[in-house]
Amino acid sequence: MLTNSRLVHQAHDHGRCINAALSRAEALCTENQARLTPTRESVLRLLWQSHQPLGAYQLQDQLSKQSGKNIAPPTIYRAIEFLLQLGLIHRIASLNAYIGCPFPGSDHSNLFMICSDCGSAAEVSHNSINDLLQSASDKANFTLQGQSLELFGLCPNCAGPKIQLDSQQSQDPSHE
Amino acid sequence: MLTNSRLVHQAHDHGRCINAALSRAEALCTENQARLTPTRESVLRLLWQSHQPLGAYQLQDQLSKQSGKNIAPPTIYRAIEFLLQLGLIHRIASLNAYIGCPFPGSDHSNLFMICSDCGSAAEVSHNSINDLLQSASDKANFTLQGQSLELFGLCPNCAGPKIQLDSQQSQDPSHE
DNA sequence: TCGCGAATTGTTATATTATAACGTAACATG
DNA sequence: CATGTTACGTTATAATATAACAATTCGCGA
């Protein structure tokens, strides 16, 4: 089973997430003779700023701010499409939003656990789930080609036993 | 396991699908002291015209034609929301489309098998999938509350052994 | 290094999906 | 039949996504 669920919900050095993602992206681009242009890299970086999926227009806002010039939607959507094709990011259909893939290149099922409270999304790839979906498809004579699996609920942080509610040190939702 | 996958992909008396859906709808409405108004019933009926999900604006077009007067989007979305809340229909996020639920009232997982070719969508509820998703959630300390599970691929009809490809009678994609 | 074709980005306009806000009509109930 | 509630009509607009075409940049062979 592949998952980044622990990482997503715990304090961690998020800079390493970003760096790792960028390294993987460079490698994958080289491998596929594709170019990780500045725009594409910026979008990927923005999607890795947090473990929460971002919408295209959020990306547009942020990229416009960063660059100082107005970036039009097509630019964003082109970068998104490029990153999607390489498997570097995923689209979360129920949210119309996009998120970095923690294990691009590996064949996996992209199942997401999306927190309705904080909006974080952890990705899980679970062989037995894949197998079961495959066998359910087989039974129905359905030729499985792709999937979109999204679970909604509360992440450990948001559901957790609200500890230290009375202490001065309340839960620290900060990232990292 | 609950599923309508056989029905969806085979010739059948579709009028019975529609009638059954409407009966269930009436029952559920009575049970919930809700009103199946003409607009709501029309939308439900339209969603049961085929086993292919329809978008809100397709519903709008068809309802406008049927009624002779222009129906505005909010009317459609209100009917959709009503039917969604009662569990009479589902939203398929990846398609921005809606489809009638073949087994409303029963607790189920709404997993869809969507044909990329003909657009039909069969619903499957599979206990072992639910259980597995639940246990995966548990492992990740994720409090599961809802889900959106969509499989893409080819339905039996569209994947099937392309018979008569060379004869004059090409494949007939008609419904029923 | 020049120039050419391909890939990328810029720009404008518009399609598609969904909702806000507010007024009007129908209903159900005492 | 008066009243509160529920549903619908209407207008405008938000949010998401793409089409079409021009301009630019890049890689690479001549």
PDB file of C-alpha atoms (C1' of nucleotides) in Angstrom, chain B residues 35 56-57 73-74 77-78 91 95-96 98, chain C residues 16-23 26-28:
ATOM      1  CA  ARG B  35     -43.770  16.574  -2.592  1.00  0.00           C
ATOM      2  CA  ALA B  56     -28.284  20.048 -15.973  1.00  0.00           C
ATOM      3  CA  TYR B  57     -28.482  21.954 -19.228  1.00  0.00           C
ATOM      4  CA  PRO B  73     -31.362  26.864 -14.683  1.00  0.00           C
ATOM      5  CA  PRO B  74     -32.383  27.442 -11.067  1.00  0.00           C
ATOM      6  CA  TYR B  77     -30.968  22.768 -10.096  1.00  0.00           C
ATOM      7  CA  ARG B  78     -33.676  22.936  -7.482  1.00  0.00           C
ATOM      8  CA  ARG B  91     -24.399  13.245  -9.276  1.00  0.00           C
ATOM      9  CA  LEU B  95     -19.139  14.178 -15.857  1.00  0.00           C
ATOM     10  CA  ASN B  96     -21.029  17.004 -14.186  1.00  0.00           C
ATOM     11  CA  TYR B  98     -26.903  13.232 -13.014  1.00  0.00           C
TER      12      TYR B  98
ATOM     13  C1'  DT C  16     -20.364  25.281 -19.816  1.00  0.00           C
ATOM     14  C1'  DT C  17     -21.835  24.490 -15.154  1.00  0.00           C
ATOM     15  C1'  DA C  18     -23.815  26.395 -11.045  1.00  0.00           C
ATOM     16  C1'  DT C  19     -25.717  29.804  -7.691  1.00  0.00           C
ATOM     17  C1'  DA C  20     -27.354  34.381  -5.534  1.00  0.00           C
ATOM     18  C1'  DA C  21     -31.051  37.297  -4.745  1.00  0.00           C
ATOM     19  C1'  DC C  22     -35.493  38.535  -4.685  1.00  0.00           C
ATOM     20  C1'  DG C  23     -40.259  38.476  -6.092  1.00  0.00           C
ATOM     21  C1'  DA C  26     -49.256  27.426  -4.828  1.00  0.00           C
ATOM     22  C1'  DC C  27     -50.101  24.654  -0.939  1.00  0.00           C
ATOM     23  C1'  DA C  28     -51.640  22.789   3.638  1.00  0.00           C
TER      24       DA C  28
END
